[in-house]
Tab-separated table of C-alpha atoms in Angstrom:
chain	number	residue	atom	x	y	z
V	1	MET	CA	94.896	116.629	106.074
V	2	GLY	CA	92.295	113.802	106.881
V	3	ILE	CA	92.392	109.713	106.350
V	4	ALA	CA	90.053	107.027	106.156
V	5	SER	CA	90.944	103.336	106.295
V	6	GLY	CA	88.414	100.915	105.190
V	7	ASP	CA	87.803	97.837	102.673
V	8	PHE	CA	85.844	99.820	100.273
V	9	ASP	CA	86.224	97.104	97.347
V	10	LEU	CA	85.239	94.219	99.592
V	11	ASP	CA	88.295	92.134	99.191
V	12	GLY	CA	89.349	91.848	102.878
V	13	ASP	CA	92.157	94.292	103.487
V	14	GLU	CA	92.058	98.104	104.241
V	15	ASP	CA	92.384	100.533	101.732
V	16	LEU	CA	93.101	104.049	102.322
V	17	PHE	CA	91.362	107.663	101.258
V	18	VAL	CA	93.685	110.634	102.033
V	19	THR	CA	92.291	114.167	101.738
V	20	ASN	CA	94.644	117.201	100.701
V	21	ILE	CA	94.712	120.697	99.886
V	22	VAL	CA	92.772	122.398	96.633
V	23	GLY	CA	94.460	121.306	93.220
V	24	GLU	CA	96.183	118.345	94.742
V	25	THR	CA	93.322	116.033	94.803
V	26	SER	CA	92.238	113.574	97.368
V	27	VAL	CA	93.860	110.175	96.846
V	28	LEU	CA	92.453	106.667	96.802
V	29	TYR	CA	95.135	103.817	97.683
V	30	VAL	CA	93.938	100.448	96.940
V	31	ASN	CA	95.770	97.945	98.990
V	32	ASP	CA	96.532	94.547	96.958
V	33	GLY	CA	96.960	92.470	100.158
V	34	ARG	CA	100.365	92.268	100.629
V	35	GLY	CA	100.994	95.601	101.671
V	36	ASN	CA	101.412	97.329	98.421
V	37	PHE	CA	99.012	100.570	97.647
V	38	GLU	CA	98.105	101.475	94.095
V	39	ASP	CA	97.160	105.147	93.497
V	40	ALA	CA	93.769	105.066	92.156
V	41	ARG	CA	92.427	108.714	92.493
V	42	VAL	CA	92.181	108.674	88.795
V	43	ARG	CA	90.292	105.437	87.619
V	44	SER	CA	88.226	105.661	90.669
V	45	GLY	CA	86.861	109.328	89.380
V	46	LEU	CA	87.733	110.682	92.450
V	47	ALA	CA	90.427	113.133	91.315
V	48	SER	CA	88.025	115.343	89.298
V	49	LEU	CA	85.586	115.359	92.119
V	50	THR	CA	87.880	116.624	94.641
V	51	ALA	CA	90.300	118.626	92.884
V	52	ARG	CA	88.543	122.298	93.581
V	53	PHE	CA	88.604	121.332	97.167
V	54	THR	CA	90.406	121.092	100.513
V	55	GLY	CA	89.405	118.338	102.321
V	56	PHE	CA	89.639	117.540	106.290
V	57	GLY	CA	87.558	114.892	107.878
V	58	THR	CA	86.337	112.007	106.303
V	59	ASP	CA	85.413	108.262	106.583
V	60	TRP	CA	84.193	105.040	104.611
V	61	ILE	CA	80.314	105.009	105.609
V	62	ASP	CA	78.045	103.234	104.095
V	63	TYR	CA	75.148	105.643	104.148
V	64	ASP	CA	72.713	103.572	102.204
V	65	ASN	CA	73.231	100.464	103.754
V	66	ASP	CA	73.651	98.874	100.396
V	67	GLY	CA	77.008	96.805	101.599
V	68	TRP	CA	79.571	99.219	99.821
V	69	PRO	CA	81.405	101.834	101.788
V	70	ASP	CA	80.661	105.253	100.427
V	71	LEU	CA	82.833	108.328	101.500
V	72	PHE	CA	82.069	111.501	103.323
V	73	VAL	CA	84.195	114.639	102.711
V	74	ALA	CA	84.117	117.938	105.184
V	75	ASN	CA	85.983	120.545	103.013
V	76	GLY	CA	87.080	124.239	104.027
V	77	ALA	CA	89.942	126.127	102.413
V	78	VAL	CA	92.969	127.235	104.445
V	79	ASN	CA	94.151	130.031	101.589
V	80	ILE	CA	91.374	132.457	100.482
V	81	VAL	CA	88.885	131.460	97.689
V	82	GLU	CA	89.507	134.026	95.068
V	83	SER	CA	85.489	134.068	94.074
V	84	LEU	CA	84.832	134.893	97.602
V	85	ARG	CA	87.630	137.395	98.243
V	86	GLY	CA	86.232	140.628	99.894
V	87	GLN	CA	83.322	138.506	101.397
V	88	PRO	CA	83.170	137.398	104.925
V	89	ALA	CA	84.767	134.097	105.601
V	90	PRO	CA	86.200	133.645	102.151
V	91	TYR	CA	87.507	130.078	102.847
V	92	ARG	CA	83.949	128.528	102.513
V	93	MET	CA	83.575	125.371	100.591
V	94	ARG	CA	80.936	122.980	100.637
V	95	ASN	CA	80.694	119.245	102.027
V	96	GLN	CA	80.795	116.454	99.580
V	97	LEU	CA	79.049	112.744	99.613
V	98	PHE	CA	80.520	109.983	97.311
V	99	ARG	CA	78.745	106.687	96.477
V	100	ASN	CA	80.698	103.702	95.805
V	101	SER	CA	79.394	101.678	92.734
V	102	GLY	CA	80.770	98.807	93.764
V	103	THR	CA	82.806	98.743	90.677
V	104	GLY	CA	85.917	100.429	91.775
V	105	ARG	CA	84.137	103.901	90.915
V	106	PHE	CA	82.687	106.580	92.873
V	107	GLU	CA	79.691	109.211	91.966
V	108	GLU	CA	79.188	112.225	93.848
V	109	THR	CA	75.750	112.131	95.339
V	110	SER	CA	76.149	115.586	97.441
V	111	ALA	CA	73.436	117.382	95.039
V	112	SER	CA	70.780	114.858	95.985
V	113	ALA	CA	71.740	114.353	99.786
V	114	GLY	CA	69.845	117.516	101.218
V	115	PRO	CA	70.152	121.125	101.479
V	116	ALA	CA	72.862	120.718	104.270
V	117	PHE	CA	75.465	119.871	101.178
V	118	ALA	CA	74.478	122.917	99.346
V	119	ARG	CA	75.792	125.067	102.292
V	120	ALA	CA	78.879	126.486	102.076
V	121	GLU	CA	81.327	126.689	105.227
V	122	ILE	CA	84.904	126.089	106.801
V	123	SER	CA	84.318	122.591	107.892
V	124	ARG	CA	87.159	120.626	109.869
V	125	GLY	CA	86.401	117.524	111.737
V	126	ALA	CA	83.923	114.920	111.280
V	127	ALA	CA	82.863	112.121	113.254
V	128	PHE	CA	80.506	109.257	112.392
V	129	GLY	CA	77.958	106.988	113.864
V	130	ASP	CA	74.375	105.834	114.449
V	131	ILE	CA	73.415	109.019	116.886
V	132	ASP	CA	69.686	108.199	116.729
V	133	ASN	CA	69.750	104.181	116.706
V	134	ASP	CA	67.671	103.965	113.724
V	135	GLY	CA	69.961	101.488	111.818
V	136	ASP	CA	72.339	103.845	109.688
V	137	VAL	CA	75.380	106.227	110.020
V	138	ASP	CA	74.947	109.901	110.716
V	139	ILE	CA	77.349	112.752	110.401
V	140	VAL	CA	78.815	115.189	113.008
V	141	PHE	CA	80.878	117.951	111.852
V	142	THR	CA	82.758	121.232	113.214
V	143	ASN	CA	83.045	124.573	111.684
V	144	ASN	CA	85.803	127.003	111.757
V	145	ASN	CA	83.973	130.155	112.889
V	146	GLY	CA	80.573	128.551	112.705
V	147	PRO	CA	78.263	125.757	114.303
V	148	VAL	CA	78.745	122.257	114.816
V	149	ARG	CA	76.250	120.545	112.520
V	150	LEU	CA	74.173	117.183	112.821
V	151	LEU	CA	73.352	115.414	109.667
V	152	LEU	CA	70.613	112.606	110.554
V	153	ASN	CA	70.854	109.881	107.809
V	154	GLN	CA	67.290	109.429	106.284
V	155	ILE	CA	68.452	107.084	103.321
V	156	GLY	CA	70.053	104.218	105.274
V	157	ALA	CA	66.662	102.738	106.586
V	158	ARG	CA	65.614	101.736	103.029
V	159	ASN	CA	67.996	98.614	103.343
V	160	HIS	CA	68.813	96.402	105.967
V	161	TRP	CA	71.741	96.297	108.606
V	162	ILE	CA	73.747	95.117	111.495
V	163	GLN	CA	76.076	96.893	114.316
V	164	VAL	CA	78.207	94.808	116.461
V	165	ARG	CA	79.504	96.105	119.733
V	166	LEU	CA	82.608	94.180	120.750
V	167	ASP	CA	83.455	93.501	124.838
V	168	GLU	CA	87.001	92.571	125.479
V	169	ARG	CA	87.032	93.418	129.126
V	170	PRO	CA	88.775	93.715	131.430
V	171	ALA	CA	91.993	94.201	129.101
V	172	ASN	CA	90.672	96.125	126.118
V	173	ARG	CA	86.582	97.434	126.952
V	174	PHE	CA	85.633	97.837	122.997
V	175	GLY	CA	88.276	95.248	121.314
V	176	ILE	CA	89.963	97.827	119.744
V	177	GLY	CA	92.141	96.755	116.957
V	178	SER	CA	89.784	93.534	116.141
V	179	TRP	CA	88.447	92.650	112.858
V	180	ILE	CA	85.073	92.032	112.183
V	181	GLY	CA	83.754	89.946	109.611
V	182	VAL	CA	80.076	89.486	108.515
V	183	GLU	CA	79.178	86.289	106.546
V	184	ARG	CA	76.335	86.540	103.992
V	185	SER	CA	75.546	83.402	101.802
V	186	GLY	CA	76.340	84.098	97.826
V	187	ARG	CA	77.662	87.707	98.682
V	188	PRO	CA	81.096	89.045	99.715
V	189	MET	CA	82.510	88.908	103.522
V	190	LEU	CA	81.865	92.203	105.131
V	191	TRP	CA	85.045	93.012	107.053
V	192	ARG	CA	85.925	96.035	109.286
V	193	ARG	CA	88.215	97.013	111.702
V	194	VAL	CA	87.275	98.276	115.558
V	195	ARG	CA	88.206	101.867	115.921
V	196	THR	CA	87.611	105.041	116.644
V	197	ASP	CA	90.280	107.012	114.942
V	198	GLY	CA	91.027	108.571	111.462
V	199	SER	CA	89.006	111.403	110.131
V	200	TYR	CA	90.483	114.523	111.248
V	201	LEU	CA	91.043	115.365	114.929
V	202	SER	CA	87.736	113.470	115.808
V	203	ALA	CA	86.331	110.134	117.207
V	204	SER	CA	83.581	108.106	115.928
V	205	ASP	CA	81.330	105.496	117.202
V	206	VAL	CA	82.832	102.678	118.748
V	207	ARG	CA	80.137	100.119	117.150
V	208	VAL	CA	81.087	98.935	113.721
V	209	HIS	CA	78.057	99.418	111.273
V	210	PHE	CA	77.684	97.165	108.441
V	211	GLY	CA	75.115	97.880	105.646
V	212	LEU	CA	73.177	94.417	104.228
V	213	GLY	CA	71.710	95.479	101.432
V	214	SER	CA	68.037	93.896	100.352
V	215	SER	CA	68.139	91.128	102.866
V	216	ALA	CA	68.921	90.902	106.567
V	217	ALA	CA	70.380	87.350	106.287
V	218	VAL	CA	73.045	86.755	108.001
V	219	SER	CA	74.993	83.454	108.147
V	220	ALA	CA	77.755	84.521	110.828
V	221	VAL	CA	79.613	86.983	112.434
V	222	VAL	CA	83.708	86.296	113.125
V	223	VAL	CA	85.798	88.015	115.431
V	224	GLN	CA	89.637	88.492	115.176
V	225	TRP	CA	90.865	90.110	118.316
V	226	PRO	CA	93.683	92.011	118.476
V	227	ASP	CA	96.216	89.022	119.466
V	228	GLY	CA	95.072	86.924	116.545
V	229	GLN	CA	92.480	84.392	118.281
V	230	ARG	CA	89.212	84.005	116.037
V	231	GLU	CA	85.429	83.338	117.359
V	232	ARG	CA	82.457	82.840	115.489
V	233	TRP	CA	78.823	83.391	116.307
V	234	THR	CA	75.980	81.968	114.198
V	235	GLY	CA	72.244	82.431	114.988
V	236	VAL	CA	72.694	85.848	114.193
V	237	SER	CA	69.839	88.332	112.745
V	238	GLY	CA	70.298	91.388	110.796
V	239	ASP	CA	68.360	95.065	111.649
V	240	ARG	CA	69.860	94.755	115.461
V	241	VAL	CA	72.825	95.859	117.442
V	242	LEU	CA	75.069	92.788	118.656
V	243	THR	CA	77.192	92.751	121.581
V	244	LEU	CA	79.853	90.308	121.428
V	245	ARG	CA	81.881	89.486	124.668
V	246	ARG	CA	85.143	87.572	123.960
V	247	GLY	CA	85.209	83.784	125.023
V	248	THR	CA	81.006	83.256	124.162
V	249	GLY	CA	81.714	82.548	120.704
V	250	GLN	CA	82.887	79.416	118.802
V	251	ARG	CA	86.882	78.965	118.306
């Protein structure tokens, strides 16, 4: 079904989250940094939370800007939901939002995330980005035989953030495939890969979003370009969109 790649545990490598059909549960694969992945669906709490759903579009999004990547899952059945048999659109399911506790476990926060998460539909694709440019990640998802829906994030503004847009023209306009690291004094470094892929039949914002928590302080931003070369920018502040052009940083 859907897939999301990202460093949810802030250890510098990409972990995987894969959505599946009802009864199979979605799976969290934790990367040990050496190319080995552990199935952590049970100890993360995600197995029991996703067992009754068929997931499609998904991604790691730090919806509350606390620095820890959270999860959104767009759900919709492919087989009739027995409790809905005989009703119109008997494939409807509600979507889910999971908060990363920072301890390796997730809690479902759908019930407190607004009335949109109480609505049952047949959701499929999901794309993510700061639609209204207010410093947090919004969600767009599609529905079978239903409208496209836009969820505007009203929570992220409580914390600080930074967004980075790369410019590697003429070879690679948006620096796709690069790694961006945000250095923070006394806190784990935040790493994200520049990509628009993942989820399910969707493409997301090319800008890379980082939640910074209660402090807007940033020591430096590091970019590792696709060819392995690194550059570093200092004197950077949070709560802004930062555009970095290759060749303008410190090597």
